[in-house]
XYZ file of N, CA, C and O in Angstrom:
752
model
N 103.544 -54.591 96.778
C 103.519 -53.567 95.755
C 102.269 -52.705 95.918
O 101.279 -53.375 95.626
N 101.987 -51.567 96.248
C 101.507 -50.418 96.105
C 101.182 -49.995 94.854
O 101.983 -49.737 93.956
N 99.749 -49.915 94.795
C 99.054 -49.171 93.632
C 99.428 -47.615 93.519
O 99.792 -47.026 94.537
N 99.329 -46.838 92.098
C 99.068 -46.133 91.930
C 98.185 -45.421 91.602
O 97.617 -45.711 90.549
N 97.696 -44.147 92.411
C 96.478 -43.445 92.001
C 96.149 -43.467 91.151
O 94.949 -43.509 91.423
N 96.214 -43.483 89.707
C 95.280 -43.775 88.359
C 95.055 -45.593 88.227
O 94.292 -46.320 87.591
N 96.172 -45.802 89.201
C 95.886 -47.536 88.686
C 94.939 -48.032 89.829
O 94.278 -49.037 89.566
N 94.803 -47.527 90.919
C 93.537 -47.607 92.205
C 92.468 -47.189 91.759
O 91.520 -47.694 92.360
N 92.065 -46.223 90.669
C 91.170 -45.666 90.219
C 90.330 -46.390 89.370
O 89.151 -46.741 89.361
N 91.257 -46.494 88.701
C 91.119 -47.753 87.141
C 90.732 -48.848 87.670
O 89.817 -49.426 87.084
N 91.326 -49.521 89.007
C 90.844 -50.942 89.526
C 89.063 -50.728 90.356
O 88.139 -51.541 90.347
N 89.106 -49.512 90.915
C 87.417 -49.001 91.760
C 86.540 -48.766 90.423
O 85.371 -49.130 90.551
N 86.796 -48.364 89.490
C 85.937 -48.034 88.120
C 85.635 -49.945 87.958
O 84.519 -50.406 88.196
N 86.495 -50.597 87.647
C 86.592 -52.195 87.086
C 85.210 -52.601 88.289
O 84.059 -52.935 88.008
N 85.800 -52.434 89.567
C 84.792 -52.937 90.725
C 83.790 -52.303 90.500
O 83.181 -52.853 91.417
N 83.107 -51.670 90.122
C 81.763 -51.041 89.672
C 81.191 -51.047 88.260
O 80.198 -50.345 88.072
N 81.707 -51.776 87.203
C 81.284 -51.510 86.365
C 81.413 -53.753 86.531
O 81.022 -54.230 85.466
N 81.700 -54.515 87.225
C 81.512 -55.896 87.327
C 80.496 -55.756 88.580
O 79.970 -56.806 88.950
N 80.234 -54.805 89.131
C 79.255 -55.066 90.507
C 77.777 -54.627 89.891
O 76.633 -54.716 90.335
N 78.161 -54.277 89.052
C 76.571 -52.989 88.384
C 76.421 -54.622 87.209
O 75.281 -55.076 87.316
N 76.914 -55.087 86.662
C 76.850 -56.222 85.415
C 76.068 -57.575 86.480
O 75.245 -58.325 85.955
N 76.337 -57.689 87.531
C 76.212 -58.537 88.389
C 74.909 -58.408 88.765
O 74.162 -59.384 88.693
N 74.362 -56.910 89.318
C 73.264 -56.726 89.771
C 72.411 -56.438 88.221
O 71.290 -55.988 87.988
N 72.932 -56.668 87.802
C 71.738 -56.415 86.329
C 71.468 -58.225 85.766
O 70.687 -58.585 84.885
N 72.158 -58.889 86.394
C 72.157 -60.375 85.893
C 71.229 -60.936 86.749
O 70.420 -61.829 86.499
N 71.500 -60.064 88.248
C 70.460 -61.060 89.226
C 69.294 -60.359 89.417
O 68.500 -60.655 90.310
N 69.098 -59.285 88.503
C 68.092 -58.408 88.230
C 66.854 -59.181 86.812
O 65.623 -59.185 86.796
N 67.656 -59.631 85.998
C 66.862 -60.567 85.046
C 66.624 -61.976 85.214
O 65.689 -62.597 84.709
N 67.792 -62.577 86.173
C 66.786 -63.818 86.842
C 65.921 -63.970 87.594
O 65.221 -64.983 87.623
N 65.750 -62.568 88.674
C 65.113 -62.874 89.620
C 63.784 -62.582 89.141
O 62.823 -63.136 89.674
N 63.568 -61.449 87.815
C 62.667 -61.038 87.111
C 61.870 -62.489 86.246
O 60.723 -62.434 85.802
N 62.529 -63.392 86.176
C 61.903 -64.356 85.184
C 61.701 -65.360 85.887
O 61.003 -66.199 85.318
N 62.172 -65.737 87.344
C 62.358 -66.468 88.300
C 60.539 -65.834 88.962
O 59.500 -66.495 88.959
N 60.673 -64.861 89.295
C 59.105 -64.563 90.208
C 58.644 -63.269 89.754
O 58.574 -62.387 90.610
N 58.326 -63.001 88.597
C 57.977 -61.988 88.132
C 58.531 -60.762 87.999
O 59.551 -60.830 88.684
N 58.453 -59.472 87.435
C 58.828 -58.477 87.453
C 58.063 -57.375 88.494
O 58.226 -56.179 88.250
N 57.259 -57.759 89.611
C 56.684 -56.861 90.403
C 56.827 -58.017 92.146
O 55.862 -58.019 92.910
N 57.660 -58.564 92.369
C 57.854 -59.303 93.415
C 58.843 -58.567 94.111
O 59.928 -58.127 93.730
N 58.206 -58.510 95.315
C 59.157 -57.984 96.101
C 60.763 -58.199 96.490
O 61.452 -57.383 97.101
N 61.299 -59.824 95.860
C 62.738 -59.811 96.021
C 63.146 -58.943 94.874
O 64.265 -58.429 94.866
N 62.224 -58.743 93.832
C 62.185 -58.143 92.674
C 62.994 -56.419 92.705
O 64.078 -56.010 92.288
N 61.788 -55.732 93.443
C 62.329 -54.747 94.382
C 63.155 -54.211 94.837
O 63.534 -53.042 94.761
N 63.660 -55.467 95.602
C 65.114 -55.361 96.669
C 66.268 -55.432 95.622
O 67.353 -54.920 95.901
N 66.067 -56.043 94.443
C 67.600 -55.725 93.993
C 67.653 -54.872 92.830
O 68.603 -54.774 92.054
N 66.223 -54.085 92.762
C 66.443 -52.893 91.943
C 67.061 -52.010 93.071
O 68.253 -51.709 93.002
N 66.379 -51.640 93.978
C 66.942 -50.934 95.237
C 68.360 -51.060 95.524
O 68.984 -50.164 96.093
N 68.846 -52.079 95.168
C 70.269 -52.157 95.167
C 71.298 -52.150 94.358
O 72.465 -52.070 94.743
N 70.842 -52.255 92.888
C 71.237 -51.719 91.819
C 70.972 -49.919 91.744
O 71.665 -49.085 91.162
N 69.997 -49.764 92.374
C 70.031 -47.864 92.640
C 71.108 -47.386 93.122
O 71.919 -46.520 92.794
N 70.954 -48.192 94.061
C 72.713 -47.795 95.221
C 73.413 -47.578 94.453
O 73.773 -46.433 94.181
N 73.753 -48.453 93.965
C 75.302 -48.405 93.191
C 74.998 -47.564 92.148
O 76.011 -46.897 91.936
N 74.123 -47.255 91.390
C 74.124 -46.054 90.470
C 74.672 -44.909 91.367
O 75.645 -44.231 91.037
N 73.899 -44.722 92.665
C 73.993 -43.502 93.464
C 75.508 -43.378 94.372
O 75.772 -42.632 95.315
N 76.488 -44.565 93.585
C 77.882 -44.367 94.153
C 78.230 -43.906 93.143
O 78.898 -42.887 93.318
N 78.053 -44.254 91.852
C 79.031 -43.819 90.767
C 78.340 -42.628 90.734
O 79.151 -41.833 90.259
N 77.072 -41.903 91.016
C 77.235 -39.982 90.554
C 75.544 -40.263 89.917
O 74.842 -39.262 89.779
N 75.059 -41.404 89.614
C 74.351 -41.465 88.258
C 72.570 -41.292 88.993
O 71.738 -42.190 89.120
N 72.470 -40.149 89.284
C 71.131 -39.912 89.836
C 70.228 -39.965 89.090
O 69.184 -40.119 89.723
N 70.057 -39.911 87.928
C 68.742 -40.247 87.348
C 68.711 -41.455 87.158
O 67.649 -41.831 87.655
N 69.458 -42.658 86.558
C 69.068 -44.002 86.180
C 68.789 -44.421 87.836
O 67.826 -45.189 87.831
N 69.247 -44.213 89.168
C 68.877 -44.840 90.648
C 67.649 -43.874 90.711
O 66.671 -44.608 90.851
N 67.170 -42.323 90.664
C 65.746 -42.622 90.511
C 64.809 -43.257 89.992
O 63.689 -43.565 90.400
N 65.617 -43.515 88.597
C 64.170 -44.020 87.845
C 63.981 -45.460 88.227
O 62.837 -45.891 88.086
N 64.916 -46.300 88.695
C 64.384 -47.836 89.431
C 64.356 -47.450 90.982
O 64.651 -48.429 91.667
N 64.064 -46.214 91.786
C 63.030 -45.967 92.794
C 61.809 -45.890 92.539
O 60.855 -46.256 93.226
N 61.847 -45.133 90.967
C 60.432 -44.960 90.872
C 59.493 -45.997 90.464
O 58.309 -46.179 90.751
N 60.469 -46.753 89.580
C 59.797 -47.806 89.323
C 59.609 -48.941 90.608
O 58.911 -49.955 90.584
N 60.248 -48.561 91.448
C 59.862 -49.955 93.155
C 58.757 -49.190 93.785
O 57.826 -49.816 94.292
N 58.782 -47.413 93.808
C 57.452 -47.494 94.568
C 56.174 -47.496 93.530
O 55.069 -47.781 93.991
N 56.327 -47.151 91.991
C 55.143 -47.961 91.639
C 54.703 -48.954 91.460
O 53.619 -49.028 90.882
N 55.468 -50.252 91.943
C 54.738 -51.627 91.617
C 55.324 -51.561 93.848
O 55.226 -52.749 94.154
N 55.663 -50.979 94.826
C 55.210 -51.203 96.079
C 54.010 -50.690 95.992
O 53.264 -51.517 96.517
N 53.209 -49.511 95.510
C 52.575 -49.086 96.205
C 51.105 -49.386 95.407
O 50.075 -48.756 95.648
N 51.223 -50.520 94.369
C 49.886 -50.784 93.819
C 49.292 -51.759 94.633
O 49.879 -52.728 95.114
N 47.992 -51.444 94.785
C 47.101 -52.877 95.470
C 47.596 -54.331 95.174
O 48.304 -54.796 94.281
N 47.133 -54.729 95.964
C 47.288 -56.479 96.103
C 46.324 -56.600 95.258
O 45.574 -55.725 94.826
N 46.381 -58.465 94.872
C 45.557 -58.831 93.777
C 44.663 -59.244 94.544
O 45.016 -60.182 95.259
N 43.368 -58.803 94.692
C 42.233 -59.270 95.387
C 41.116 -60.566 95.001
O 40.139 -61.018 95.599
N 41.711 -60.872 93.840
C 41.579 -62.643 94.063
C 42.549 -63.495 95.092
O 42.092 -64.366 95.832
N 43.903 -63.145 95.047
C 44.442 -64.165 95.630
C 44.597 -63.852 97.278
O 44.953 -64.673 98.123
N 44.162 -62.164 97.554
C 43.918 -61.972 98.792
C 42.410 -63.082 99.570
O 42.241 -63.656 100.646
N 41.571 -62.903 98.254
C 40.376 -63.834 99.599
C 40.592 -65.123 99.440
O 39.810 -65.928 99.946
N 41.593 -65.504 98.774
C 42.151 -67.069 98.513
C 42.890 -67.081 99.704
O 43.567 -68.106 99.622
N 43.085 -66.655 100.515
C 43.974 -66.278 101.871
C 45.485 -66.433 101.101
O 46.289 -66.930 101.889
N 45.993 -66.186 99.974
C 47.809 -66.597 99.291
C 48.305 -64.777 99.673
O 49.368 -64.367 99.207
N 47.773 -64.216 100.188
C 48.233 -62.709 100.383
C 49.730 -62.824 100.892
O 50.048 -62.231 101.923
N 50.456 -63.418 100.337
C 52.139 -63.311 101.323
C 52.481 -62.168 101.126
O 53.214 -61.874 102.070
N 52.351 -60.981 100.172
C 52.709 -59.658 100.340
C 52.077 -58.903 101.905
O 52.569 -58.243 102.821
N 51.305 -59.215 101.706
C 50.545 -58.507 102.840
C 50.344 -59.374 104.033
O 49.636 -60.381 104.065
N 51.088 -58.841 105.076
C 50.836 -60.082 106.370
C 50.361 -59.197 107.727
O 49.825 -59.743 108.692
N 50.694 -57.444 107.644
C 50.185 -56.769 108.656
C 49.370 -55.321 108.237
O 49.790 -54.427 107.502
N 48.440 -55.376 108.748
C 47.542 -54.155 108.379
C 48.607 -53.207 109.246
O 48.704 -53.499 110.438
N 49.229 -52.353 108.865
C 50.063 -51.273 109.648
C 48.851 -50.583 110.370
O 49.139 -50.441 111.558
N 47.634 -50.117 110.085
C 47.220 -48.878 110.530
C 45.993 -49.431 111.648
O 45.322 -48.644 112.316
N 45.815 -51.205 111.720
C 44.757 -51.362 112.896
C 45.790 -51.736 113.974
O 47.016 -51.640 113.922
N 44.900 -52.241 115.086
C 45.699 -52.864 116.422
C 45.405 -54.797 116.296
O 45.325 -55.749 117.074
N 45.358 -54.644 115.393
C 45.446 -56.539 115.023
C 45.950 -56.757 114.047
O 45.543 -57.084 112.932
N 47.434 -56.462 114.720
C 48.662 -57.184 113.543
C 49.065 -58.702 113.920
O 49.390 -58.678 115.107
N 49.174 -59.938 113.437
C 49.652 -60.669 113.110
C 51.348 -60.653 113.930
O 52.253 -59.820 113.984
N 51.164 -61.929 114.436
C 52.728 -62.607 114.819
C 53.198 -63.063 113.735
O 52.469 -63.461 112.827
N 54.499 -63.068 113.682
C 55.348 -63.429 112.529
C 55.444 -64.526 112.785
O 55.732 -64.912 113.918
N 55.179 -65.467 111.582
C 55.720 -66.609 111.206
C 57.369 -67.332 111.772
O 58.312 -66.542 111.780
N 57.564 -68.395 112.096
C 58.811 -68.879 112.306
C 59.527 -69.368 111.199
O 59.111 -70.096 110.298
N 60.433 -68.982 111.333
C 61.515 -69.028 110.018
C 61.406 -70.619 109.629
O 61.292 -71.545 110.433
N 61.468 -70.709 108.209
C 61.629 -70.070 107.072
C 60.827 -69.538 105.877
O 61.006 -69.392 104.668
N 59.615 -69.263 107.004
C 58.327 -68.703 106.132
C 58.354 -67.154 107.535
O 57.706 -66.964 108.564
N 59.594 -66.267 106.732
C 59.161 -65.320 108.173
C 58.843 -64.029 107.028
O 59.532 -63.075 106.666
N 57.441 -64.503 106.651
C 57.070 -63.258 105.779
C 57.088 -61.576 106.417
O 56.894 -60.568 105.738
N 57.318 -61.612 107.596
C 57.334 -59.803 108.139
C 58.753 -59.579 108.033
O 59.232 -58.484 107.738
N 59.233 -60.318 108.205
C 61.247 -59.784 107.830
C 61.269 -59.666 106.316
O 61.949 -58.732 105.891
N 60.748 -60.317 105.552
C 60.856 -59.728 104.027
C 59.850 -58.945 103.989
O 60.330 -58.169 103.163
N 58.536 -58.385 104.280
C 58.010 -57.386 104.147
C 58.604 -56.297 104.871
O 58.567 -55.135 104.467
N 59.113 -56.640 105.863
C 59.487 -55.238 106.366
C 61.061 -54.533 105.749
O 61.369 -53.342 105.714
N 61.910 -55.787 105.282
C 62.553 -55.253 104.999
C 62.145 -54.271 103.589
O 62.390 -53.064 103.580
N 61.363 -55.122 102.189
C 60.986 -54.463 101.289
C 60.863 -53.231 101.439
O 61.568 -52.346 100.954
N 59.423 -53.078 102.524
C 59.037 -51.662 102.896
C 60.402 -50.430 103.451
O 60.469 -49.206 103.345
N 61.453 -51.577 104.118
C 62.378 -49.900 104.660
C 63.088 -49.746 103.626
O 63.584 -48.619 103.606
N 63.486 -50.660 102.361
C 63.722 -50.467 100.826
C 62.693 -49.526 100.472
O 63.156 -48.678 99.709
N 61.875 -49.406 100.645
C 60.991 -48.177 99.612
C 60.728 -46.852 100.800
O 60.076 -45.875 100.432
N 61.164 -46.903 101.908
C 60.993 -45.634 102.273
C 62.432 -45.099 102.075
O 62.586 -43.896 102.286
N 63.713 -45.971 101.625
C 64.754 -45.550 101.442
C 65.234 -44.871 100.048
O 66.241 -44.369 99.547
N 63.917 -45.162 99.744
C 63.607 -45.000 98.158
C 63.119 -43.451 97.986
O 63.589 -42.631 97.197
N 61.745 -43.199 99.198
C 61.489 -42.025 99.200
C 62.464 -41.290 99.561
O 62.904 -40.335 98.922
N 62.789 -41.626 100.429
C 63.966 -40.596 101.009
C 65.293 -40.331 100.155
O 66.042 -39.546 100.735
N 65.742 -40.757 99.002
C 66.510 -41.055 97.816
C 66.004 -39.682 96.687
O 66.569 -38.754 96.108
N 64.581 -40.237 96.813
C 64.030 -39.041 95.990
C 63.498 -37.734 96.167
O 62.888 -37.026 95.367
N 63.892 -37.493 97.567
C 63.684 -36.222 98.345
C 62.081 -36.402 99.284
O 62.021 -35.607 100.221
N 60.893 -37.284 99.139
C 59.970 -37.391 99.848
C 60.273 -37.551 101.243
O 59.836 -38.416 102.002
N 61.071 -36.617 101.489
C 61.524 -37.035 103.003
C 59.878 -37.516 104.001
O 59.848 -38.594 104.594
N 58.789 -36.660 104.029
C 57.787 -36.912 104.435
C 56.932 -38.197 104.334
O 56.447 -38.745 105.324
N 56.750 -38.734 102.785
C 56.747 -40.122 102.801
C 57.821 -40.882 103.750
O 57.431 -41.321 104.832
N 58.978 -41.017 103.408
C 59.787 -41.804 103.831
C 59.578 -41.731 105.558
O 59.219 -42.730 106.182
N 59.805 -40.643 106.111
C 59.287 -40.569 107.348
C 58.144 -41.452 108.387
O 58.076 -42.029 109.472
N 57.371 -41.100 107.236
C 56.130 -41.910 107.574
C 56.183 -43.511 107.503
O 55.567 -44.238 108.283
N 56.694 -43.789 106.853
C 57.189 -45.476 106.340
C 57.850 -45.768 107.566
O 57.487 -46.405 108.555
N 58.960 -45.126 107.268
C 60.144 -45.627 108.858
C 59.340 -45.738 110.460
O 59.832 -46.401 111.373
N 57.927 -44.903 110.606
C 57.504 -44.433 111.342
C 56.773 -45.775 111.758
O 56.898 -46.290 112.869
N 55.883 -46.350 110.584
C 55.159 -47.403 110.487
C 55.452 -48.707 110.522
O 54.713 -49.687 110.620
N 57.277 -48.552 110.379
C 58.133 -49.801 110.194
C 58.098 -50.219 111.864
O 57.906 -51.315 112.391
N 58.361 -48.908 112.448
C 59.290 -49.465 114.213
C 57.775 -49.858 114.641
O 57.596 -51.050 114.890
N 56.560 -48.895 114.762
C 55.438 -48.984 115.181
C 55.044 -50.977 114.640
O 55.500 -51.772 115.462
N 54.770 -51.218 114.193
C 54.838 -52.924 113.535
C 55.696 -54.094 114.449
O 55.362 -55.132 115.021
N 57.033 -53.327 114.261
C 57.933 -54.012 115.344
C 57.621 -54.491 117.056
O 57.489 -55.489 117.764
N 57.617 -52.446 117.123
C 56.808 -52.790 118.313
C 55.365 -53.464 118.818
O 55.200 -53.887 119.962
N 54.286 -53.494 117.707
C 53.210 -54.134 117.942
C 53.586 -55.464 118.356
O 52.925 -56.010 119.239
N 54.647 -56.099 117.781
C 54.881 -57.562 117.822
C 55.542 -57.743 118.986
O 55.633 -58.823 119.570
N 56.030 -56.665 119.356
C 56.931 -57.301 120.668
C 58.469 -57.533 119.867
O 59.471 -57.628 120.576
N 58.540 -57.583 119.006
C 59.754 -57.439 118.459
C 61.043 -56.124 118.566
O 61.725 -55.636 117.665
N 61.013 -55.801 120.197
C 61.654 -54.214 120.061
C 63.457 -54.519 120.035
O 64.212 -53.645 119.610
N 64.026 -55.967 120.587
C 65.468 -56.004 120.460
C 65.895 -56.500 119.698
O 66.974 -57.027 119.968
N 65.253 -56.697 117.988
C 65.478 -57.526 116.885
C 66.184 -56.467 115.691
O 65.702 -55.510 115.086
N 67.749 -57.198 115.646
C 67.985 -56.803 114.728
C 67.526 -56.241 113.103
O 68.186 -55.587 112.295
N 66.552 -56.623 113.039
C 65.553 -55.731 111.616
C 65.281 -54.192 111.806
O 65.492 -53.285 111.001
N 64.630 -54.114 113.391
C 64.388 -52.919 113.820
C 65.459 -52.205 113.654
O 65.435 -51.146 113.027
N 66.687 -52.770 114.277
C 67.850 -51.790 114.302
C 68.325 -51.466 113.048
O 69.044 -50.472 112.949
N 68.000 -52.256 111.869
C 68.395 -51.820 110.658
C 67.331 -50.352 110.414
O 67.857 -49.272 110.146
N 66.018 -50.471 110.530
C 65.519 -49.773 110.434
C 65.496 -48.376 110.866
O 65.177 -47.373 110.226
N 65.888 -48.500 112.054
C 66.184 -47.264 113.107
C 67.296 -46.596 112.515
O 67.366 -45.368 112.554
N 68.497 -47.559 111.768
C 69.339 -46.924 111.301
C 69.317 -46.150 109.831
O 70.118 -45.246 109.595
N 68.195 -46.647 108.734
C 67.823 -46.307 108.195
C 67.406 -45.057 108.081
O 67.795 -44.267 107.221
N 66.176 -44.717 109.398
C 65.881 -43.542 109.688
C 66.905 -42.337 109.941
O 67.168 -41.213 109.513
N 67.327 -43.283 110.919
C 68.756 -42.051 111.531
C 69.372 -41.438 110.423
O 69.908 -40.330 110.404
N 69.234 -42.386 109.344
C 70.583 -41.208 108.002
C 69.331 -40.547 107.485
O 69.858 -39.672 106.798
N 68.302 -40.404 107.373
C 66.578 -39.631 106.966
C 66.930 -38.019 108.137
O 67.204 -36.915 107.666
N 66.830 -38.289 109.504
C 66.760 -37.559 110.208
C 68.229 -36.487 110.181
O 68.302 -35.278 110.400
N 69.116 -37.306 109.884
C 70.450 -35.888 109.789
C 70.377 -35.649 108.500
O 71.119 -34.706 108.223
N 69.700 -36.160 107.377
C 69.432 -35.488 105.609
C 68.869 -34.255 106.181
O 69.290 -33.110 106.018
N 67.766 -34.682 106.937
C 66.760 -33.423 107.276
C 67.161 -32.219 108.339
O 66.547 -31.211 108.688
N 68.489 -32.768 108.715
C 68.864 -31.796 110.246
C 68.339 -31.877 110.999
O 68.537 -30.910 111.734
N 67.432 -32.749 111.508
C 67.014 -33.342 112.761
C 67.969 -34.064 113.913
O 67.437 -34.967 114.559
N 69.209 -33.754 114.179
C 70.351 -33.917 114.459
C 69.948 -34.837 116.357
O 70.308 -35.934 116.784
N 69.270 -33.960 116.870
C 68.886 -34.454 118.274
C 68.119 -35.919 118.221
O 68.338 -36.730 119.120
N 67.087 -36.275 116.989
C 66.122 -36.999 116.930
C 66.978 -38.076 116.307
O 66.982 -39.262 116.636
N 67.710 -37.497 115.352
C 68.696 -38.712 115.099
C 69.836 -39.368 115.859
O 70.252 -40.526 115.847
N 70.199 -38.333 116.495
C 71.305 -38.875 118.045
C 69.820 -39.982 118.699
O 70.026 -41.187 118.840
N 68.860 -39.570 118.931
C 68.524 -40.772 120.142
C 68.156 -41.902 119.127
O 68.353 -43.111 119.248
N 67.590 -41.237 118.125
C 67.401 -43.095 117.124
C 68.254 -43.728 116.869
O 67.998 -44.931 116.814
N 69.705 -43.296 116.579
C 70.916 -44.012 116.307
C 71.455 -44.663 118.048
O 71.841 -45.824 118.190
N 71.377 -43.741 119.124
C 71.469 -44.443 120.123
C 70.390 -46.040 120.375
O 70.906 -47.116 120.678
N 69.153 -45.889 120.208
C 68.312 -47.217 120.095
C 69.496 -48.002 119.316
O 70.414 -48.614 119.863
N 69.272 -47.851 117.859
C 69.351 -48.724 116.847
C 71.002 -49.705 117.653
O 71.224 -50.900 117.457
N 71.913 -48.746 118.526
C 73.474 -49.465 119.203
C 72.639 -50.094 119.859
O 73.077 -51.243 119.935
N 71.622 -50.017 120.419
C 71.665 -50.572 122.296
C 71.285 -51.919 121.650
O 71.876 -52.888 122.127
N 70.333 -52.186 120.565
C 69.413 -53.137 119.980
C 70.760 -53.928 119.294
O 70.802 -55.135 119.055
N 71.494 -53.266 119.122
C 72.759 -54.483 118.464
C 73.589 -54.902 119.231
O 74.392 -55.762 118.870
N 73.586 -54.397 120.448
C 74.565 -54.832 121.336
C 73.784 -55.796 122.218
O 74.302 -56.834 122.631
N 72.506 -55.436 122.509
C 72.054 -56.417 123.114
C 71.859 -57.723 122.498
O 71.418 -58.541 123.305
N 72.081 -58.253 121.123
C 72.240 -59.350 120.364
C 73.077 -60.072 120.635
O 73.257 -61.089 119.965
């Protein structure tokens, strides 16, 4: 039996209004579970944005961008940084002594990095194409410091960028980043 167009409609409205209830549930446990400024914290406002930004609803998915890059982009707590507990922070992006990643299941640079391509996806959401740029920029640069260049994270990242670079009409720059981001998944 074959749906009908108001009744396919009516069933995609149902799937979004139980997917948005869902992410607002694992939005208040994860909030009372590890605080309200933790980076898994983050990730599923970022993903509760999404789905605002399927149904049309651009201001409520800015305003939980805005609210991820103001608790990404506040300092670390500098007590528990010289306590060495810094798990937010595991690579100085901007020296040449970054840190090897941890072996799973303490692989704190795959959740930082992913966080971080969550908040440049964030800028780029909110038109900072230039921030966001710069993020994505700092994401592969990291990767590559590690030697990490055929790891699927990167390729998420690269792909990330790639939809940044055709927002912007950078059409050539995004053909070769989207070419990386295949070669890096195929070689998996």
């Amino acid at each position: 039996m074959q749906l009908q167009l108001p009744q396919q409609l009516q069933l995609q409205q149902q799937v979004l209004v139980e997917a948005e209830q869902l992410y607002q549930h694992a939005l208040a446990i994860r909030e009372q579970a590890f605080g309200e400024e933790a980076p898994l914290v983050g990730d599923t406002r970022v993903m509760l944005a999404k789905l605002y930004l399927t149904q049309g609803r651009q201001a409520e998915a800015d305003a939980l961008y805005q609210r991820v890059l103001r608790i990404t982009n506040k300092p670390l707590n500098p007590q528990r940084d010289a306590a060495g507990g810094a798990e937010d922070q595991l690579y100085d992006f901007e020296s040449d002594s970054i840190a090897r990643p941890k072996p799973p299941p303490d692989n704190r640079f795959v959740r930082m990095t992913e966080s971080l391509n969550n908040q440049a996806q964030a800028y780029a959401n909110l038109g900072e194409h230039a921030k966001a740029e710069a993020q994505f920029k700092q994401l592969v640069n990291a990767y590559e410091k590690t030697g990490l260049t055929n790891d699927k994270g990167l390729a998420v990242i690269l792909e990330s960028y790639t939809a940044l670079l055709r927002r912007v009409g950078r059409l050539q720059e995004a053909d070769a980043t989207e070419a990386r981001a295949k070669n890096i998944r195929l070689s998996q």
